[in-house]
Amino acid sequence: MSTSLQWSSITDRAAFGSPFLSKGMGKLTSLKPRLKTLGSRLSPISPSTRQEAEAQRSRERDQSQPWRAWYKSNRWRKLREEVLRRDLYTCKQTGVLCSGKHPADNSPVVDHKIPHRGDERLFWDVNNLQTVSKAYHDSEKQKQERARPGW
């Protein structure tokens, strides 16, 4: 003997409000969606908003860390180019040829071997500079710097 409930007639099914039946008919009908498509509850930032947020963060960092203006100087641009040429546009950590254009992973970044943290002598020291790929700088180098005391 089966333990499952069986309907005796289409009328019984309709009386219990079965959503699979149209009124008075025994055919199955498709269900209408009961849930609307929901957006992410985390509400990701759209690309234009993300760019605006990053620009705002950069402005705030420029104000709180005056040495960041050094990166925008002609002196830095010349020194950066000198280092890239000296290193033949090759990442000193991975050997990757840094031929890409920002923001490509293989775009060149001139990195301070010893973080300068506003020390002008370390910032401008050509022997403290090396060419690295953006991929290396944004992952491995950042991990190393965060691991140091005082980060």
PDB file of N, CA and C in Angstrom, residues 19-20 29-34:
ATOM      1  N   PRO A  19      -1.453  25.145  -7.800  1.00  0.00           N
ATOM      2  CA  PRO A  19      -1.036  26.159  -8.764  1.00  0.00           C
ATOM      3  C   PRO A  19      -0.771  25.586 -10.148  1.00  0.00           C
ATOM      4  N   PHE A  20      -0.822  24.276 -10.289  1.00  0.00           N
ATOM      5  CA  PHE A  20      -0.501  23.652 -11.564  1.00  0.00           C
ATOM      6  C   PHE A  20      -1.712  23.469 -12.455  1.00  0.00           C
ATOM      7  N   THR A  29      -0.172  23.859 -16.116  1.00  0.00           N
ATOM      8  CA  THR A  29       0.203  25.149 -16.690  1.00  0.00           C
ATOM      9  C   THR A  29       1.514  25.589 -16.052  1.00  0.00           C
ATOM     10  N   SER A  30       2.196  26.456 -16.706  1.00  0.00           N
ATOM     11  CA  SER A  30       3.466  26.915 -16.143  1.00  0.00           C
ATOM     12  C   SER A  30       3.212  27.894 -15.012  1.00  0.00           C
ATOM     13  N   LEU A  31       4.111  27.888 -14.069  1.00  0.00           N
ATOM     14  CA  LEU A  31       4.002  28.807 -12.946  1.00  0.00           C
ATOM     15  C   LEU A  31       4.567  30.162 -13.326  1.00  0.00           C
ATOM     16  N   LYS A  32       3.938  31.183 -12.874  1.00  0.00           N
ATOM     17  CA  LYS A  32       4.490  32.516 -13.041  1.00  0.00           C
ATOM     18  C   LYS A  32       5.600  32.677 -12.015  1.00  0.00           C
ATOM     19  N   PRO A  33       6.638  33.384 -12.361  1.00  0.00           N
ATOM     20  CA  PRO A  33       7.713  33.590 -11.383  1.00  0.00           C
ATOM     21  C   PRO A  33       7.171  34.262 -10.133  1.00  0.00           C
ATOM     22  N   ARG A  34       7.538  33.728  -8.991  1.00  0.00           N
ATOM     23  CA  ARG A  34       7.067  34.293  -7.734  1.00  0.00           C
ATOM     24  C   ARG A  34       8.066  35.266  -7.141  1.00  0.00           C
TER      25      ARG A  34
END
